[in-house]
mmCIF file of C-alpha atoms in Angstrom:
data_model
loop_
_atom_site.group_PDB
_atom_site.id
_atom_site.type_symbol
_atom_site.label_atom_id
_atom_site.label_comp_id
_atom_site.label_asym_id
_atom_site.label_seq_id
_atom_site.Cartn_x
_atom_site.Cartn_y
_atom_site.Cartn_z
ATOM 1 C CA MET A 112 -49.919 -89.191 -132.481
ATOM 2 C CA SER A 113 -53.274 -88.577 -130.820
ATOM 3 C CA ALA A 114 -56.501 -89.225 -132.701
ATOM 4 C CA ALA A 115 -57.356 -85.501 -132.674
ATOM 5 C CA ILE A 116 -53.969 -84.533 -134.167
ATOM 6 C CA LEU A 117 -54.269 -87.296 -136.776
ATOM 7 C CA LEU A 118 -57.729 -86.092 -137.782
ATOM 8 C CA LEU A 119 -56.511 -82.510 -138.129
ATOM 9 C CA SER A 120 -53.554 -83.674 -140.239
ATOM 10 C CA LEU A 121 -55.732 -85.707 -142.581
ATOM 11 C CA THR A 122 -58.213 -82.855 -142.876
ATOM 12 C CA GLY A 123 -55.419 -80.475 -143.834
ATOM 13 C CA LEU A 124 -54.316 -82.912 -146.542
ATOM 14 C CA GLY A 125 -57.858 -83.000 -147.931
ATOM 15 C CA LEU A 126 -58.277 -86.694 -147.031
ATOM 16 C CA VAL A 127 -61.050 -86.078 -144.513
ATOM 17 C CA ALA A 128 -63.886 -83.634 -145.130
ATOM 18 C CA PRO A 129 -64.288 -80.916 -142.504
ATOM 19 C CA PRO A 130 -67.517 -81.035 -140.509
ATOM 20 C CA ALA A 131 -70.497 -79.504 -142.346
ATOM 21 C CA HIS A 132 -71.703 -76.148 -141.112
ATOM 22 C CA ALA A 133 -75.434 -75.843 -140.502
ATOM 23 C CA ASP A 134 -77.235 -73.154 -142.455
ATOM 24 C CA GLY A 135 -77.709 -69.967 -140.524
ATOM 25 C CA PRO A 136 -76.493 -66.360 -140.418
ATOM 26 C CA GLY A 137 -73.842 -66.036 -143.119
ATOM 27 C CA SER A 138 -73.853 -69.727 -144.011
ATOM 28 C CA GLY A 139 -75.727 -71.652 -146.690
ATOM 29 C CA THR A 140 -78.040 -70.708 -149.543
ATOM 30 C CA PRO A 141 -78.857 -66.979 -149.484
ATOM 31 C CA TYR A 142 -82.520 -66.192 -148.844
ATOM 32 C CA VAL A 143 -84.893 -63.319 -149.463
ATOM 33 C CA VAL A 144 -87.819 -63.132 -147.028
ATOM 34 C CA THR A 145 -90.896 -61.021 -147.741
ATOM 35 C CA VAL A 146 -93.122 -59.650 -144.987
ATOM 36 C CA GLY A 147 -96.146 -57.390 -144.962
ATOM 37 C CA ASP A 148 -99.494 -57.229 -146.709
ATOM 38 C CA SER A 149 -101.294 -58.144 -149.942
ATOM 39 C CA TYR A 150 -99.048 -56.001 -152.128
ATOM 40 C CA ILE A 151 -96.213 -58.424 -151.456
ATOM 41 C CA SER A 152 -97.961 -61.647 -150.407
ATOM 42 C CA GLY A 153 -98.929 -62.434 -153.987
ATOM 43 C CA GLU A 154 -102.618 -61.526 -153.737
ATOM 44 C CA ALA A 155 -104.109 -61.846 -157.242
ATOM 45 C CA GLY A 156 -101.101 -63.929 -158.276
ATOM 46 C CA ARG A 157 -103.556 -66.619 -159.286
ATOM 47 C CA TRP A 158 -104.707 -64.572 -162.250
ATOM 48 C CA ALA A 159 -102.690 -63.907 -165.381
ATOM 49 C CA GLY A 160 -105.196 -61.405 -166.742
ATOM 50 C CA SER A 161 -108.909 -60.766 -166.963
ATOM 51 C CA SER A 162 -111.738 -61.836 -169.216
ATOM 52 C CA ASN A 163 -115.394 -60.876 -169.545
ATOM 53 C CA ASP A 164 -116.252 -64.371 -170.751
ATOM 54 C CA SER A 165 -114.599 -66.752 -168.323
ATOM 55 C CA GLU A 166 -111.833 -66.762 -165.780
ATOM 56 C CA THR A 167 -110.552 -70.085 -167.126
ATOM 57 C CA PRO A 168 -108.100 -68.795 -169.758
ATOM 58 C CA ALA A 169 -106.737 -66.249 -167.298
ATOM 59 C CA ASP A 170 -106.305 -68.533 -164.288
ATOM 60 C CA ALA A 171 -102.557 -69.010 -164.462
ATOM 61 C CA LEU A 172 -101.878 -71.068 -161.347
ATOM 62 C CA GLY A 173 -105.334 -72.483 -160.685
ATOM 63 C CA SER A 174 -107.067 -73.171 -157.406
ATOM 64 C CA HIS A 175 -103.833 -74.193 -155.649
ATOM 65 C CA ALA A 176 -102.078 -70.865 -156.229
ATOM 66 C CA TYR A 177 -102.355 -69.801 -152.586
ATOM 67 C CA HIS A 178 -101.742 -73.228 -151.072
ATOM 68 C CA ASP A 179 -98.414 -72.795 -149.297
ATOM 69 C CA ASN A 180 -98.346 -75.866 -147.081
ATOM 70 C CA ALA A 181 -95.840 -78.660 -147.733
ATOM 71 C CA THR A 182 -98.173 -80.541 -150.094
ATOM 72 C CA HIS A 183 -99.642 -77.437 -151.783
ATOM 73 C CA THR A 184 -103.157 -78.461 -150.789
ATOM 74 C CA ALA A 185 -104.086 -75.722 -148.315
ATOM 75 C CA GLU A 186 -103.066 -72.360 -146.914
ATOM 76 C CA VAL A 187 -100.912 -72.408 -143.804
ATOM 77 C CA ILE A 188 -102.841 -69.330 -142.650
ATOM 78 C CA PRO A 189 -106.322 -69.135 -144.260
ATOM 79 C CA ARG A 190 -106.841 -66.079 -146.472
ATOM 80 C CA CYS A 191 -103.255 -64.868 -146.327
ATOM 81 C CA HIS A 192 -103.117 -65.630 -150.072
ATOM 82 C CA ARG A 193 -99.401 -66.274 -150.269
ATOM 83 C CA SER A 194 -99.130 -66.906 -153.977
ATOM 84 C CA LEU A 195 -96.708 -69.304 -155.606
ATOM 85 C CA SER A 196 -95.862 -66.428 -157.953
ATOM 86 C CA ALA A 197 -95.044 -63.947 -155.163
ATOM 87 C CA GLU A 198 -91.911 -61.846 -155.570
ATOM 88 C CA ALA A 199 -90.076 -63.741 -152.804
ATOM 89 C CA TYR A 200 -89.321 -66.484 -155.307
ATOM 90 C CA ILE A 201 -86.791 -64.760 -157.526
ATOM 91 C CA GLY A 202 -84.752 -67.926 -158.183
ATOM 92 C CA GLY A 203 -81.246 -67.764 -159.612
ATOM 93 C CA GLY A 204 -79.763 -69.662 -156.701
ATOM 94 C CA VAL A 205 -81.536 -67.506 -154.135
ATOM 95 C CA GLY A 206 -84.082 -69.091 -151.811
ATOM 96 C CA GLY A 207 -87.340 -67.362 -150.976
ATOM 97 C CA LEU A 208 -89.767 -67.356 -148.057
ATOM 98 C CA ASN A 209 -93.078 -65.513 -148.145
ATOM 99 C CA LEU A 210 -94.363 -64.588 -144.682
ATOM 100 C CA ALA A 211 -96.658 -61.769 -145.838
ATOM 101 C CA CYS A 212 -100.423 -61.932 -145.448
ATOM 102 C CA SER A 213 -103.207 -60.286 -147.407
ATOM 103 C CA GLY A 214 -104.996 -57.835 -145.149
ATOM 104 C CA ALA A 215 -102.136 -57.597 -142.662
ATOM 105 C CA ARG A 216 -101.554 -54.477 -140.620
ATOM 106 C CA THR A 217 -98.443 -53.517 -138.712
ATOM 107 C CA THR A 218 -99.743 -55.448 -135.682
ATOM 108 C CA THR A 219 -101.391 -58.848 -135.497
ATOM 109 C CA SER A 220 -105.176 -59.090 -135.754
ATOM 110 C CA THR A 221 -107.085 -62.003 -134.238
ATOM 111 C CA GLY A 222 -110.581 -61.147 -135.462
ATOM 112 C CA ASP A 223 -112.668 -63.279 -137.815
ATOM 113 C CA TYR A 224 -109.461 -64.375 -139.534
ATOM 114 C CA PHE A 225 -105.986 -64.460 -138.046
ATOM 115 C CA LYS A 226 -103.807 -61.869 -139.765
ATOM 116 C CA PRO A 227 -100.194 -61.800 -138.536
ATOM 117 C CA GLY A 228 -98.646 -58.349 -138.325
ATOM 118 C CA ILE A 229 -94.960 -57.510 -138.226
ATOM 119 C CA ASP A 230 -94.655 -58.169 -134.525
ATOM 120 C CA PHE A 231 -93.758 -60.917 -132.055
ATOM 121 C CA TYR A 232 -97.269 -62.147 -131.331
ATOM 122 C CA ASP A 233 -97.344 -65.771 -130.165
ATOM 123 C CA ASP A 234 -100.405 -67.426 -128.641
ATOM 124 C CA GLY A 235 -98.532 -70.662 -127.963
ATOM 125 C CA ALA A 236 -100.894 -72.542 -130.261
ATOM 126 C CA GLY A 237 -99.084 -71.978 -133.539
ATOM 127 C CA HIS A 238 -100.248 -68.439 -134.306
ATOM 128 C CA GLN A 239 -97.273 -66.102 -134.572
ATOM 129 C CA GLY A 240 -96.558 -62.619 -135.833
ATOM 130 C CA GLN A 241 -94.418 -62.173 -138.926
ATOM 131 C CA ALA A 242 -91.425 -60.854 -136.951
ATOM 132 C CA LYS A 243 -91.506 -63.935 -134.734
ATOM 133 C CA MET A 244 -91.706 -66.209 -137.792
ATOM 134 C CA LEU A 245 -88.836 -64.318 -139.421
ATOM 135 C CA GLN A 246 -86.687 -64.695 -136.319
ATOM 136 C CA SER A 247 -87.181 -68.470 -136.233
ATOM 137 C CA PHE A 248 -86.448 -68.881 -139.931
ATOM 138 C CA ALA A 249 -83.414 -66.587 -139.996
ATOM 139 C CA ALA A 250 -81.754 -68.507 -137.159
ATOM 140 C CA THR A 251 -81.427 -71.569 -139.388
ATOM 141 C CA HIS A 252 -81.170 -69.979 -142.851
ATOM 142 C CA ASN A 253 -78.863 -67.442 -144.448
ATOM 143 C CA VAL A 254 -81.206 -64.474 -144.833
ATOM 144 C CA LYS A 255 -79.509 -61.712 -146.780
ATOM 145 C CA GLN A 256 -82.498 -59.479 -147.468
ATOM 146 C CA VAL A 257 -85.937 -58.798 -145.999
ATOM 147 C CA VAL A 258 -88.443 -56.987 -148.217
ATOM 148 C CA VAL A 259 -91.452 -55.302 -146.644
ATOM 149 C CA SER A 260 -94.702 -53.742 -147.829
ATOM 150 C CA ILE A 261 -96.767 -52.427 -144.928
ATOM 151 C CA GLY A 262 -98.920 -49.488 -143.866
ATOM 152 C CA GLY A 263 -101.725 -49.445 -146.416
ATOM 153 C CA ASN A 264 -104.114 -51.408 -144.236
ATOM 154 C CA ASP A 265 -103.281 -49.213 -141.241
ATOM 155 C CA PHE A 266 -104.766 -46.432 -143.377
ATOM 156 C CA ASN A 267 -107.810 -48.699 -143.955
ATOM 157 C CA PHE A 268 -107.070 -48.986 -147.666
ATOM 158 C CA ALA A 269 -109.723 -51.650 -148.331
ATOM 159 C CA SER A 270 -112.454 -49.677 -146.566
ATOM 160 C CA ILE A 271 -111.565 -46.550 -148.532
ATOM 161 C CA VAL A 272 -111.816 -48.393 -151.847
ATOM 162 C CA THR A 273 -115.124 -49.953 -150.802
ATOM 163 C CA GLN A 274 -116.552 -46.558 -149.870
ATOM 164 C CA CYS A 275 -115.442 -45.010 -153.165
ATOM 165 C CA VAL A 276 -117.052 -47.777 -155.229
ATOM 166 C CA GLN A 277 -120.253 -47.589 -153.189
ATOM 167 C CA ASP A 278 -120.482 -43.835 -153.734
ATOM 168 C CA PHE A 279 -119.989 -44.365 -157.466
ATOM 169 C CA LEU A 280 -122.706 -47.005 -157.683
ATOM 170 C CA LEU A 281 -125.243 -45.296 -155.436
ATOM 171 C CA SER A 282 -125.201 -41.771 -156.836
ATOM 172 C CA PRO A 283 -126.021 -40.450 -160.348
ATOM 173 C CA SER A 284 -123.521 -38.812 -162.668
ATOM 174 C CA TRP A 285 -125.430 -35.516 -162.534
ATOM 175 C CA ASN A 286 -125.116 -35.448 -158.742
ATOM 176 C CA PRO A 287 -122.126 -37.584 -157.766
ATOM 177 C CA ASP A 288 -121.421 -38.442 -154.151
ATOM 178 C CA TYR A 289 -117.659 -38.355 -153.747
ATOM 179 C CA CYS A 290 -115.769 -40.499 -151.267
ATOM 180 C CA LYS A 291 -112.889 -38.072 -150.961
ATOM 181 C CA ASP A 292 -114.927 -35.888 -148.595
ATOM 182 C CA ASP A 293 -116.734 -38.667 -146.693
ATOM 183 C CA SER A 294 -116.002 -38.417 -142.995
ATOM 184 C CA SER A 295 -115.050 -42.117 -142.772
ATOM 185 C CA VAL A 296 -112.431 -41.571 -145.478
ATOM 186 C CA VAL A 297 -111.146 -38.175 -144.382
ATOM 187 C CA ALA A 298 -110.533 -39.493 -140.862
ATOM 188 C CA ASN A 299 -107.724 -41.691 -142.193
ATOM 189 C CA PHE A 300 -105.745 -38.720 -143.459
ATOM 190 C CA THR A 301 -105.799 -36.309 -140.545
ATOM 191 C CA SER A 302 -102.441 -35.082 -139.310
ATOM 192 C CA ALA A 303 -102.901 -37.001 -136.059
ATOM 193 C CA ASN A 304 -103.648 -40.296 -137.785
ATOM 194 C CA ILE A 305 -100.763 -39.905 -140.229
ATOM 195 C CA THR A 306 -98.431 -39.414 -137.248
ATOM 196 C CA THR A 307 -99.877 -42.488 -135.535
ATOM 197 C CA VAL A 308 -99.545 -44.703 -138.596
ATOM 198 C CA ARG A 309 -96.003 -43.484 -139.254
ATOM 199 C CA GLY A 310 -95.055 -44.585 -135.763
ATOM 200 C CA LYS A 311 -96.634 -48.006 -136.278
ATOM 201 C CA ILE A 312 -94.753 -48.525 -139.541
ATOM 202 C CA ALA A 313 -91.471 -47.438 -137.940
ATOM 203 C CA THR A 314 -92.061 -49.921 -135.129
ATOM 204 C CA ALA A 315 -92.686 -52.669 -137.691
ATOM 205 C CA PHE A 316 -89.310 -51.913 -139.298
ATOM 206 C CA GLN A 317 -87.657 -51.984 -135.876
ATOM 207 C CA ASN A 318 -89.322 -55.339 -135.176
ATOM 208 C CA VAL A 319 -87.713 -56.750 -138.305
ATOM 209 C CA ARG A 320 -84.323 -55.521 -137.087
ATOM 210 C CA THR A 321 -84.931 -57.005 -133.636
ATOM 211 C CA ALA A 322 -85.916 -60.344 -135.186
ATOM 212 C CA MET A 323 -82.707 -60.438 -137.199
ATOM 213 C CA ARG A 324 -80.556 -59.425 -134.225
ATOM 214 C CA ASN A 325 -82.197 -62.106 -132.088
ATOM 215 C CA ALA A 326 -81.452 -64.629 -134.835
ATOM 216 C CA GLY A 327 -77.746 -63.776 -134.700
ATOM 217 C CA TYR A 328 -77.292 -61.148 -137.438
ATOM 218 C CA GLY A 329 -75.355 -57.928 -137.273
ATOM 219 C CA ASP A 330 -77.114 -54.990 -138.915
ATOM 220 C CA SER A 331 -74.585 -54.947 -141.758
ATOM 221 C CA ALA A 332 -75.107 -58.646 -142.560
ATOM 222 C CA TRP A 333 -78.490 -58.116 -144.214
ATOM 223 C CA SER A 334 -80.570 -55.369 -145.793
ATOM 224 C CA LEU A 335 -84.162 -54.210 -145.450
ATOM 225 C CA VAL A 336 -85.911 -53.174 -148.664
ATOM 226 C CA VAL A 337 -89.027 -51.061 -148.099
ATOM 227 C CA GLN A 338 -91.569 -50.907 -150.909
ATOM 228 C CA THR A 339 -93.923 -48.021 -151.574
ATOM 229 C CA TYR A 340 -97.364 -48.708 -153.056
ATOM 230 C CA PRO A 341 -98.205 -48.559 -156.772
ATOM 231 C CA SER A 342 -101.165 -46.718 -158.238
ATOM 232 C CA PRO A 343 -103.894 -49.289 -159.108
ATOM 233 C CA ILE A 344 -106.164 -47.037 -161.180
ATOM 234 C CA PRO A 345 -105.420 -44.091 -163.492
ATOM 235 C CA ALA A 346 -106.299 -40.468 -162.972
ATOM 236 C CA SER A 347 -109.520 -39.250 -164.602
ATOM 237 C CA SER A 348 -107.893 -38.522 -167.969
ATOM 238 C CA GLY A 349 -106.613 -42.088 -168.237
ATOM 239 C CA PHE A 350 -109.871 -44.061 -167.960
ATOM 240 C CA ARG A 351 -111.076 -45.878 -171.060
ATOM 241 C CA TYR A 352 -114.657 -45.963 -169.677
ATOM 242 C CA GLY A 353 -116.767 -42.870 -169.142
ATOM 243 C CA GLN A 354 -118.177 -42.169 -165.708
ATOM 244 C CA SER A 355 -121.836 -42.037 -166.790
ATOM 245 C CA GLY A 356 -123.727 -45.291 -166.503
ATOM 246 C CA TYR A 357 -122.228 -48.337 -164.824
ATOM 247 C CA THR A 358 -119.790 -49.605 -167.471
ATOM 248 C CA ARG A 359 -116.802 -48.360 -165.512
ATOM 249 C CA GLN A 360 -117.696 -50.823 -162.750
ATOM 250 C CA SER A 361 -119.680 -53.587 -164.499
ATOM 251 C CA VAL A 362 -117.138 -54.079 -167.291
ATOM 252 C CA GLY A 363 -113.943 -52.553 -165.978
ATOM 253 C CA GLY A 364 -114.295 -53.164 -162.247
ATOM 254 C CA CYS A 365 -112.990 -49.680 -161.473
ATOM 255 C CA GLY A 366 -116.022 -47.797 -160.158
ATOM 256 C CA PHE A 367 -114.512 -44.471 -159.102
ATOM 257 C CA TRP A 368 -115.766 -41.021 -159.970
ATOM 258 C CA ASN A 369 -113.177 -38.993 -161.891
ATOM 259 C CA ALA A 370 -112.715 -36.605 -158.983
ATOM 260 C CA ASP A 371 -112.168 -39.495 -156.578
ATOM 261 C CA ALA A 372 -109.662 -41.145 -158.915
ATOM 262 C CA ASP A 373 -107.716 -37.885 -159.110
ATOM 263 C CA TRP A 374 -107.816 -37.564 -155.309
ATOM 264 C CA ALA A 375 -106.731 -41.180 -154.852
ATOM 265 C CA ASN A 376 -103.656 -40.680 -157.033
ATOM 266 C CA ALA A 377 -102.701 -37.147 -156.035
ATOM 267 C CA THR A 378 -103.559 -37.206 -152.340
ATOM 268 C CA ALA A 379 -104.323 -40.598 -150.792
ATOM 269 C CA LEU A 380 -101.554 -42.605 -152.446
ATOM 270 C CA VAL A 381 -99.028 -39.813 -152.065
ATOM 271 C CA THR A 382 -99.852 -39.464 -148.363
ATOM 272 C CA ILE A 383 -99.547 -43.202 -147.719
ATOM 273 C CA ASN A 384 -96.230 -43.448 -149.550
ATOM 274 C CA ASN A 385 -94.816 -40.334 -147.899
ATOM 275 C CA THR A 386 -95.706 -41.870 -144.551
ATOM 276 C CA VAL A 387 -93.891 -45.090 -145.435
ATOM 277 C CA ARG A 388 -90.813 -43.122 -146.496
ATOM 278 C CA ALA A 389 -90.849 -41.015 -143.341
ATOM 279 C CA ALA A 390 -91.156 -44.139 -141.199
ATOM 280 C CA ILE A 391 -87.792 -45.369 -142.478
ATOM 281 C CA GLY A 392 -86.086 -42.328 -141.010
ATOM 282 C CA GLN A 393 -88.082 -42.553 -137.802
ATOM 283 C CA SER A 394 -87.132 -46.216 -137.367
ATOM 284 C CA GLY A 395 -83.422 -45.430 -137.232
ATOM 285 C CA LEU A 396 -82.466 -48.431 -139.375
ATOM 286 C CA THR A 397 -79.139 -47.889 -141.115
ATOM 287 C CA ASN A 398 -79.433 -50.820 -143.513
ATOM 288 C CA ALA A 399 -82.768 -49.880 -145.120
ATOM 289 C CA ARG A 400 -83.258 -49.106 -148.787
ATOM 290 C CA LEU A 401 -86.336 -47.834 -150.621
ATOM 291 C CA LEU A 402 -87.933 -49.512 -153.632
ATOM 292 C CA GLU A 403 -90.161 -46.913 -155.300
ATOM 293 C CA LEU A 404 -93.222 -48.586 -156.855
ATOM 294 C CA GLN A 405 -95.638 -45.663 -157.056
ATOM 295 C CA SER A 406 -95.496 -45.554 -160.863
ATOM 296 C CA ALA A 407 -94.767 -49.248 -161.428
ATOM 297 C CA PHE A 408 -98.244 -50.031 -162.803
ATOM 298 C CA ASN A 409 -98.562 -46.879 -164.917
ATOM 299 C CA GLY A 410 -99.656 -47.834 -168.417
ATOM 300 C CA ARG A 411 -101.022 -51.137 -167.098
ATOM 301 C CA ARG A 412 -103.495 -49.963 -164.468
ATOM 302 C CA LEU A 413 -107.062 -51.201 -164.129
ATOM 303 C CA CYS A 414 -109.298 -49.571 -166.773
ATOM 304 C CA GLU A 415 -106.422 -47.565 -168.223
ATOM 305 C CA LYS A 416 -106.785 -46.528 -171.855
ATOM 306 C CA THR A 417 -103.615 -48.320 -172.875
ATOM 307 C CA VAL A 418 -104.776 -51.659 -171.436
ATOM 308 C CA GLY A 419 -107.036 -54.210 -173.133
ATOM 309 C CA LEU A 420 -109.308 -56.639 -171.369
#
């Protein structure tokens, strides 16, 4: 009997263990990978709550919360703020990898701080886009689901919020200067820009699919979960601070005029989320599902009447 036949016989009898299969598509611990921006990276995951007296009792994970290197002493990508409490880490026998980055857009930015987008950027010096990082990881891990939150920064979300707070602080209550009609804000919500951003988001979804295909996955072997964005502040009727004076900002940290808060909830957020939804159809992905988060924070939003400090 040849050695090969003997080995096969012993293996069949359970006397010799079969060779171990390396983790990869369809093999090994199932993983969830998150990609996108601050709404999924774990930004603010360091804090368990807020306090007017000191941040100490509310600092749940401490100064190492965003340190995602092997020794939890530094960020792999500075200012990506990948929190240890990010939603990628659901547990229960499921592995998690957080590739998202606070401030990320659909495409990689190499400005003052490197912000990987959902693309295949690679400068050859260790800076890669999130799709490229996903592809490398998925080739050697059993990725069953990719969850994405993207598009808000392509609408310049942070700049819009900054402008709204500035207008609140720099104009009096008897003559408010609203951000909702500022040219820098309105420009983000023109029909042409909405169409452009929708295309960018759709391309980001397609890049995720390409990354998974390149890593050896069929489209039916994994699923893409697309998150919409939650409302961070209430409409005007829900604020526990009046809009006269500066308490709304100095105490609550939610310096929006009532009219701007109503616009943000009824127009800006709705437009952004509708664009994300439409991008799923435009992308052509057949394995995508939608996770609706628009009302997820309701009753717990910043400065909401039902929320204490």
